Amino acid sequence: SRVTDVMNRVSDAPGANDDGSGVAGVIEAARIMSKYKFSATVIFVAVSGEEQSLLGSGFMAAKAKKEAWNIEAMLNNDMIGSNNASETQIIDNTKLRVFSEGLPAFELDKNAKNIRQFGLENDGKSRQLARYVKEIGERYVDQLEVKLIYRNDRFLRGGDHTPFVENGFTAVRITEMNENFEHQHQDLRTDKGVKYGDLIEFMDFEYLRKNTAVNIAVLANLAKAPSMPTEVKVDVKNLSNSTFLYWKAPVNGTTKGYYILMRETSSPVWQKKFFTTATELRLPYSKDNYLFAVQSIGNEDNESLPVVPAVGR
């Protein structure tokens, strides 16, 4: 991060947490994952110009859209290494936030009718990725709870995932649970006994390790999984108290089967999973009362991102 004036390129600005922690996490994830082979490509990037209106990520997202990159997920790690909050004095290294947009920034006008009609305000692509980060992160990383935050970013802030969602890609922001504003965008100084500045002495490296591990678990699981099932649909031709879902196999990767995910419309996370080796399944649950999605499962049990069904008639 910069000092108080984000355009000040002269004063010392250590940036240990904002965003030295995110860059360190990216480098460590690349170091560990480079020892293994994956069927999908994983790109590790540190962009510049975030404080000056997301210049680096904006350029990259526009380039990806223009060149039609096939990006299944983008994880933006911005400040993942500090465990304490200013003002409230909360100290906690057992929680991690994942921010995700609700209504999509990309082509909302085009999709608004279906979103409203079928109650999908909480089921955009980035929201599905956030749920995936929570499930996989908590599965593999001990003593860490992933908190789903239902907004694209914090108040008065912007992150490098935003240009990606604005260009139609699936992206989330991963960030520490408690922020200390005495250590962000501050000139280095001591005032009335309070030390200001983004210094390494305020870092919690065990917390950074756990948050980096969440990234590695999510990236590895996605990169080893088949791609998402295609043409996923829910049959609405007839009135019925059961739900019939059907789909086609993914374009890439080998599947051993599929999970059909189900949750109540008021639940933030998926509550049930049904496994099948077929490309269709009828469930004794009403489509009027539940939300559903389908994900591909690889031979080593790695799951793709879930796909919410479109209407099939």
CSV table of C-alpha atoms in Angstrom, one decimal:
chain,number,residue,atom,x,y,z
A,1,SER,CA,0.0,0.0,0.0
A,2,ARG,CA,0.9,3.6,-0.2
A,3,VAL,CA,1.1,6.0,2.7
A,4,THR,CA,-1.8,8.4,3.5
A,5,ASP,CA,-1.5,10.0,0.0
A,6,VAL,CA,-1.8,7.1,-2.4
A,7,MET,CA,-0.1,9.1,-5.1
A,8,ASN,CA,3.0,9.7,-3.0
A,9,ARG,CA,5.7,7.6,-4.6
A,10,VAL,CA,8.5,9.1,-2.5
A,11,SER,CA,7.8,8.3,1.2
A,12,ASP,CA,8.6,5.0,2.7
A,13,ALA,CA,5.6,2.7,2.4
A,14,PRO,CA,6.5,-0.9,3.7
A,15,GLY,CA,3.1,-2.4,2.7
A,16,ALA,CA,3.8,-5.5,4.8
A,17,ASN,CA,0.1,-6.5,4.9
A,18,ASP,CA,-1.4,-4.4,2.1
A,19,ASP,CA,-0.5,-6.1,0.0
A,20,GLY,CA,2.8,-7.8,0.8
A,21,SER,CA,0.8,-10.6,2.5
A,22,GLY,CA,-1.2,-11.3,-0.7
A,23,VAL,CA,1.9,-11.3,-2.9
A,24,ALA,CA,3.7,-13.5,-0.4
A,25,GLY,CA,0.8,-15.9,-0.5
A,26,VAL,CA,0.8,-16.0,-4.3
A,27,ILE,CA,4.5,-16.7,-4.4
A,28,GLU,CA,4.2,-19.5,-1.8
A,29,ALA,CA,1.3,-21.0,-3.5
A,30,ALA,CA,3.2,-21.0,-6.8
A,31,ARG,CA,6.3,-22.6,-5.1
A,32,ILE,CA,4.2,-25.4,-3.6
A,33,MET,CA,2.0,-26.1,-6.6
A,34,SER,CA,4.9,-26.0,-9.1
A,35,LYS,CA,5.9,-29.4,-7.7
A,36,TYR,CA,2.8,-31.1,-9.0
A,37,LYS,CA,1.0,-31.5,-12.3
A,38,PHE,CA,-2.5,-30.4,-13.0
A,39,SER,CA,-4.8,-30.9,-15.9
A,40,ALA,CA,-5.8,-27.2,-15.9
A,41,THR,CA,-3.6,-24.1,-16.1
A,42,VAL,CA,-3.0,-22.1,-12.9
A,43,ILE,CA,-1.8,-18.5,-13.4
A,44,PHE,CA,-0.2,-16.6,-10.5
A,45,VAL,CA,-0.2,-12.9,-10.9
A,46,ALA,CA,0.7,-9.8,-8.9
A,47,VAL,CA,-0.7,-6.6,-10.5
A,48,SER,CA,0.3,-3.0,-10.0
A,49,GLY,CA,-1.7,0.2,-9.8
A,50,GLU,CA,-4.4,-1.1,-7.5
A,51,GLU,CA,-4.4,2.0,-5.4
A,52,GLN,CA,-4.7,4.1,-8.6
A,53,SER,CA,-8.1,2.8,-9.7
A,54,LEU,CA,-7.2,-0.9,-10.3
A,55,LEU,CA,-5.0,-0.2,-13.3
A,56,GLY,CA,-3.2,-3.5,-13.5
A,57,SER,CA,-6.2,-5.8,-12.9
A,58,GLY,CA,-8.3,-3.6,-15.2
A,59,PHE,CA,-5.8,-4.1,-18.0
A,60,MET,CA,-5.6,-7.8,-17.4
A,61,ALA,CA,-9.3,-8.4,-17.2
A,62,ALA,CA,-9.9,-6.4,-20.4
A,63,LYS,CA,-7.2,-8.4,-22.2
A,64,ALA,CA,-8.7,-11.7,-21.0
A,65,LYS,CA,-12.1,-10.7,-22.3
A,66,LYS,CA,-10.8,-9.5,-25.6
A,67,GLU,CA,-8.8,-12.7,-26.1
A,68,ALA,CA,-11.6,-14.9,-24.8
A,69,TRP,CA,-9.6,-16.5,-22.0
A,70,ASN,CA,-11.3,-19.5,-20.4
A,71,ILE,CA,-11.1,-18.4,-16.8
A,72,GLU,CA,-13.1,-20.7,-14.4
A,73,ALA,CA,-12.2,-18.8,-11.2
A,74,MET,CA,-10.2,-15.8,-10.1
A,75,LEU,CA,-9.1,-15.4,-6.4
A,76,ASN,CA,-8.0,-12.0,-5.3
A,77,ASN,CA,-6.0,-12.0,-2.1
A,78,ASP,CA,-5.7,-8.6,-0.7
A,79,MET,CA,-4.6,-8.3,3.0
A,80,ILE,CA,-4.5,-11.8,4.4
A,81,GLY,CA,-1.9,-11.4,7.1
A,82,SER,CA,-3.2,-9.3,10.0
A,83,ASN,CA,-5.3,-10.7,12.8
A,84,ASN,CA,-6.4,-7.6,14.8
A,85,ALA,CA,-8.9,-4.7,14.4
A,86,SER,CA,-8.5,-1.1,15.2
A,87,GLU,CA,-11.1,0.5,17.5
A,88,THR,CA,-12.7,-2.8,18.6
A,89,GLN,CA,-9.3,-4.4,19.6
A,90,ILE,CA,-10.5,-7.8,18.4
A,91,ILE,CA,-7.7,-10.3,17.9
A,92,ASP,CA,-8.7,-13.4,16.0
A,93,ASN,CA,-6.8,-15.5,13.5
A,94,THR,CA,-9.5,-18.2,13.0
A,95,LYS,CA,-11.7,-16.4,10.5
A,96,LEU,CA,-11.3,-15.4,6.9
A,97,ARG,CA,-13.7,-13.3,4.7
A,98,VAL,CA,-14.7,-14.0,1.1
A,99,PHE,CA,-16.5,-11.2,-0.6
A,100,SER,CA,-18.6,-12.0,-3.7
A,101,GLU,CA,-21.1,-10.0,-5.8
A,102,GLY,CA,-24.8,-10.9,-5.6
A,103,LEU,CA,-26.5,-9.5,-8.7
A,104,PRO,CA,-24.0,-9.7,-11.5
A,105,ALA,CA,-22.3,-6.5,-12.7
A,106,PHE,CA,-22.0,-8.1,-16.2
A,107,GLU,CA,-25.1,-8.1,-18.4
A,108,LEU,CA,-27.5,-7.7,-15.5
A,109,ASP,CA,-30.2,-6.1,-17.7
A,110,LYS,CA,-30.0,-9.2,-20.0
A,111,ASN,CA,-30.4,-11.7,-17.1
A,112,ALA,CA,-32.5,-9.7,-14.6
A,113,LYS,CA,-35.8,-11.3,-15.6
A,114,ASN,CA,-34.6,-14.9,-15.0
A,115,ILE,CA,-32.8,-13.9,-11.8
A,116,ARG,CA,-36.0,-12.3,-10.4
A,117,GLN,CA,-38.4,-15.0,-11.7
A,118,PHE,CA,-36.5,-18.0,-10.3
A,119,GLY,CA,-35.1,-16.4,-7.1
A,120,LEU,CA,-31.4,-16.6,-8.1
A,121,GLU,CA,-30.3,-13.3,-6.5
A,122,ASN,CA,-27.9,-15.3,-4.3
A,123,ASP,CA,-26.7,-17.7,-6.9
A,124,GLY,CA,-24.5,-15.9,-9.4
A,125,LYS,CA,-21.2,-17.4,-10.5
A,126,SER,CA,-19.1,-15.5,-8.1
A,127,ARG,CA,-21.4,-16.5,-5.2
A,128,GLN,CA,-21.0,-20.1,-6.2
A,129,LEU,CA,-17.2,-19.7,-6.1
A,130,ALA,CA,-17.4,-18.1,-2.6
A,131,ARG,CA,-19.3,-21.1,-1.4
A,132,TYR,CA,-16.7,-23.4,-3.0
A,133,VAL,CA,-13.9,-21.5,-1.2
A,134,LYS,CA,-15.7,-22.0,2.1
A,135,GLU,CA,-16.3,-25.7,1.6
A,136,ILE,CA,-12.9,-26.6,0.3
A,137,GLY,CA,-11.0,-24.2,2.6
A,138,GLU,CA,-12.7,-25.5,5.8
A,139,ARG,CA,-12.3,-29.1,4.6
A,140,TYR,CA,-8.5,-28.9,4.4
A,141,VAL,CA,-7.4,-26.1,6.7
A,142,ASP,CA,-7.8,-26.6,10.5
A,143,GLN,CA,-8.9,-23.9,12.9
A,144,LEU,CA,-10.2,-21.6,10.2
A,145,GLU,CA,-13.8,-20.6,9.4
A,146,VAL,CA,-14.4,-19.0,6.0
A,147,LYS,CA,-17.1,-16.3,6.3
A,148,LEU,CA,-19.2,-15.5,3.3
A,149,ILE,CA,-19.7,-11.8,2.9
A,150,TYR,CA,-22.6,-10.9,0.6
A,151,ARG,CA,-21.2,-7.9,-1.1
A,152,ASN,CA,-18.6,-7.4,-3.8
A,153,ASP,CA,-16.2,-5.5,-1.5
A,154,ARG,CA,-16.0,-3.3,1.6
A,155,PHE,CA,-17.3,0.2,1.9
A,156,LEU,CA,-15.1,2.9,0.3
A,157,ARG,CA,-12.8,0.2,-1.1
A,158,GLY,CA,-12.2,-1.6,-4.4
A,159,GLY,CA,-10.3,-4.8,-5.2
A,160,ASP,CA,-8.6,-6.4,-8.1
A,161,HIS,CA,-11.4,-8.9,-8.6
A,162,THR,CA,-13.8,-6.1,-9.6
A,163,PRO,CA,-12.6,-5.6,-13.2
A,164,PHE,CA,-13.0,-9.4,-13.7
A,165,VAL,CA,-16.6,-9.6,-12.5
A,166,GLU,CA,-17.4,-6.5,-14.5
A,167,ASN,CA,-16.1,-8.3,-17.6
A,168,GLY,CA,-18.1,-11.4,-16.9
A,169,PHE,CA,-15.6,-13.6,-15.1
A,170,THR,CA,-16.1,-15.5,-11.9
A,171,ALA,CA,-14.1,-13.8,-9.2
A,172,VAL,CA,-14.0,-13.2,-5.4
A,173,ARG,CA,-12.0,-11.2,-2.9
A,174,ILE,CA,-10.3,-13.1,0.0
A,175,THR,CA,-9.3,-10.9,2.9
A,176,GLU,CA,-8.6,-11.0,6.6
A,177,MET,CA,-11.5,-10.9,9.0
A,178,ASN,CA,-10.4,-7.9,11.1
A,179,GLU,CA,-8.8,-4.8,9.6
A,180,ASN,CA,-6.6,-2.4,11.4
A,181,PHE,CA,-6.9,1.1,9.8
A,182,GLU,CA,-3.9,2.4,11.8
A,183,HIS,CA,-1.8,0.1,9.6
A,184,GLN,CA,-3.3,0.9,6.2
A,185,HIS,CA,-2.6,4.0,4.1
A,186,GLN,CA,-0.8,5.7,6.9
A,187,ASP,CA,2.3,7.8,7.0
A,188,LEU,CA,4.9,6.1,9.2
A,189,ARG,CA,4.8,7.8,12.6
A,190,THR,CA,4.0,7.6,16.3
A,191,ASP,CA,1.2,9.8,17.5
A,192,LYS,CA,-0.1,9.9,21.1
A,193,GLY,CA,1.5,6.5,21.8
A,194,VAL,CA,0.0,4.8,18.7
A,195,LYS,CA,2.4,3.5,16.0
A,196,TYR,CA,1.0,4.0,12.5
A,197,GLY,CA,2.1,2.3,9.3
A,198,ASP,CA,1.9,-1.0,7.5
A,199,LEU,CA,4.9,-2.6,9.2
A,200,ILE,CA,6.0,-6.2,9.3
A,201,GLU,CA,5.9,-6.3,13.1
A,202,PHE,CA,2.0,-6.2,12.9
A,203,MET,CA,1.9,-9.4,10.8
A,204,ASP,CA,0.6,-12.8,12.0
A,205,PHE,CA,2.5,-15.3,9.9
A,206,GLU,CA,0.6,-18.3,11.1
A,207,TYR,CA,-2.6,-16.6,10.0
A,208,LEU,CA,-1.0,-15.9,6.7
A,209,ARG,CA,0.0,-19.5,6.4
A,210,LYS,CA,-3.5,-20.7,6.9
A,211,ASN,CA,-5.0,-18.2,4.5
A,212,THR,CA,-2.5,-19.2,1.9
A,213,ALA,CA,-3.4,-22.9,2.5
A,214,VAL,CA,-7.0,-22.1,1.7
A,215,ASN,CA,-5.9,-20.7,-1.7
A,216,ILE,CA,-3.8,-23.8,-2.4
A,217,ALA,CA,-6.6,-26.2,-1.5
A,218,VAL,CA,-9.1,-24.4,-3.7
A,219,LEU,CA,-6.7,-24.0,-6.7
A,220,ALA,CA,-5.5,-27.6,-6.5
A,221,ASN,CA,-9.0,-29.0,-6.2
A,222,LEU,CA,-10.3,-27.0,-9.2
A,223,ALA,CA,-7.2,-27.6,-11.3
A,224,LYS,CA,-7.5,-31.4,-10.8
A,225,ALA,CA,-11.2,-31.5,-11.3
A,226,PRO,CA,-13.1,-31.9,-14.6
A,227,SER,CA,-14.6,-28.8,-16.0
A,228,MET,CA,-18.2,-27.9,-15.2
A,229,PRO,CA,-21.1,-29.9,-16.6
A,230,THR,CA,-22.7,-28.3,-19.6
A,231,GLU,CA,-26.3,-27.5,-20.5
A,232,VAL,CA,-27.6,-28.1,-17.0
A,233,LYS,CA,-31.4,-27.8,-16.9
A,234,VAL,CA,-34.3,-28.4,-14.6
A,235,ASP,CA,-37.5,-29.8,-16.2
A,236,VAL,CA,-40.5,-27.4,-15.7
A,237,LYS,CA,-42.8,-28.8,-18.4
A,238,ASN,CA,-45.2,-30.2,-15.8
A,239,LEU,CA,-46.4,-29.4,-12.3
A,240,SER,CA,-44.7,-31.8,-10.0
A,241,ASN,CA,-43.5,-32.2,-6.4
A,242,SER,CA,-40.3,-33.9,-7.6
A,243,THR,CA,-37.4,-32.3,-9.4
A,244,PHE,CA,-35.9,-33.7,-12.6
A,245,LEU,CA,-32.4,-32.4,-13.6
A,246,TYR,CA,-30.4,-33.3,-16.7
A,247,TRP,CA,-27.2,-32.1,-18.2
A,248,LYS,CA,-24.3,-33.0,-20.5
A,249,ALA,CA,-20.8,-34.1,-19.7
A,250,PRO,CA,-18.0,-31.5,-19.2
A,251,VAL,CA,-15.9,-30.5,-22.2
A,252,ASN,CA,-12.6,-31.2,-20.4
A,253,GLY,CA,-11.5,-33.9,-18.0
A,254,THR,CA,-12.7,-37.4,-17.0
A,255,THR,CA,-15.7,-37.8,-14.6
A,256,LYS,CA,-16.5,-40.6,-12.3
A,257,GLY,CA,-19.9,-39.0,-11.7
A,258,TYR,CA,-21.7,-35.9,-10.5
A,259,TYR,CA,-23.0,-34.3,-7.4
A,260,ILE,CA,-26.4,-32.7,-7.3
A,261,LEU,CA,-26.4,-30.0,-4.7
A,262,MET,CA,-29.5,-28.9,-2.8
A,263,ARG,CA,-30.4,-26.3,-0.3
A,264,GLU,CA,-33.4,-24.4,1.1
A,265,THR,CA,-33.9,-21.1,-0.6
A,266,SER,CA,-33.0,-19.3,2.7
A,267,SER,CA,-29.8,-21.3,3.3
A,268,PRO,CA,-26.4,-19.6,2.5
A,269,VAL,CA,-24.7,-22.9,1.8
A,270,TRP,CA,-25.5,-26.2,0.1
A,271,GLN,CA,-27.1,-28.6,2.6
A,272,LYS,CA,-27.3,-32.0,0.7
A,273,LYS,CA,-25.4,-33.8,-2.0
A,274,PHE,CA,-26.7,-36.6,-4.2
A,275,PHE,CA,-24.2,-38.6,-6.2
A,276,THR,CA,-25.0,-40.2,-9.6
A,277,THR,CA,-23.0,-41.6,-12.5
A,278,ALA,CA,-25.8,-40.7,-15.0
A,279,THR,CA,-26.4,-37.3,-16.6
A,280,GLU,CA,-29.9,-37.0,-15.2
A,281,LEU,CA,-31.5,-37.5,-11.8
A,282,ARG,CA,-35.0,-37.1,-10.4
A,283,LEU,CA,-35.2,-36.1,-6.7
A,284,PRO,CA,-38.2,-36.4,-4.4
A,285,TYR,CA,-38.0,-32.7,-3.5
A,286,SER,CA,-40.0,-29.9,-5.0
A,287,LYS,CA,-38.2,-27.5,-7.3
A,288,ASP,CA,-40.5,-24.8,-5.9
A,289,ASN,CA,-39.0,-25.2,-2.4
A,290,TYR,CA,-35.3,-25.7,-3.0
A,291,LEU,CA,-32.4,-24.5,-5.1
A,292,PHE,CA,-30.2,-27.0,-7.0
A,293,ALA,CA,-26.9,-27.1,-8.8
A,294,VAL,CA,-24.8,-29.8,-10.5
A,295,GLN,CA,-21.0,-30.3,-10.3
A,296,SER,CA,-18.6,-32.7,-12.0
A,297,ILE,CA,-16.6,-35.2,-10.0
A,298,GLY,CA,-13.2,-36.4,-11.1
A,299,ASN,CA,-11.6,-39.9,-10.6
A,300,GLU,CA,-9.8,-38.6,-7.5
A,301,ASP,CA,-13.0,-37.0,-6.1
A,302,ASN,CA,-12.1,-33.4,-7.0
A,303,GLU,CA,-15.2,-31.3,-7.6
A,304,SER,CA,-15.8,-28.6,-10.3
A,305,LEU,CA,-17.6,-25.4,-9.5
A,306,PRO,CA,-21.4,-26.0,-9.3
A,307,VAL,CA,-23.7,-25.0,-12.2
A,308,VAL,CA,-27.2,-23.7,-11.4
A,309,PRO,CA,-29.7,-25.2,-13.9
A,310,ALA,CA,-31.4,-23.2,-16.5
A,311,VAL,CA,-35.1,-23.8,-17.3
A,312,GLY,CA,-35.8,-26.8,-19.5
A,313,ARG,CA,-39.1,-27.1,-21.4
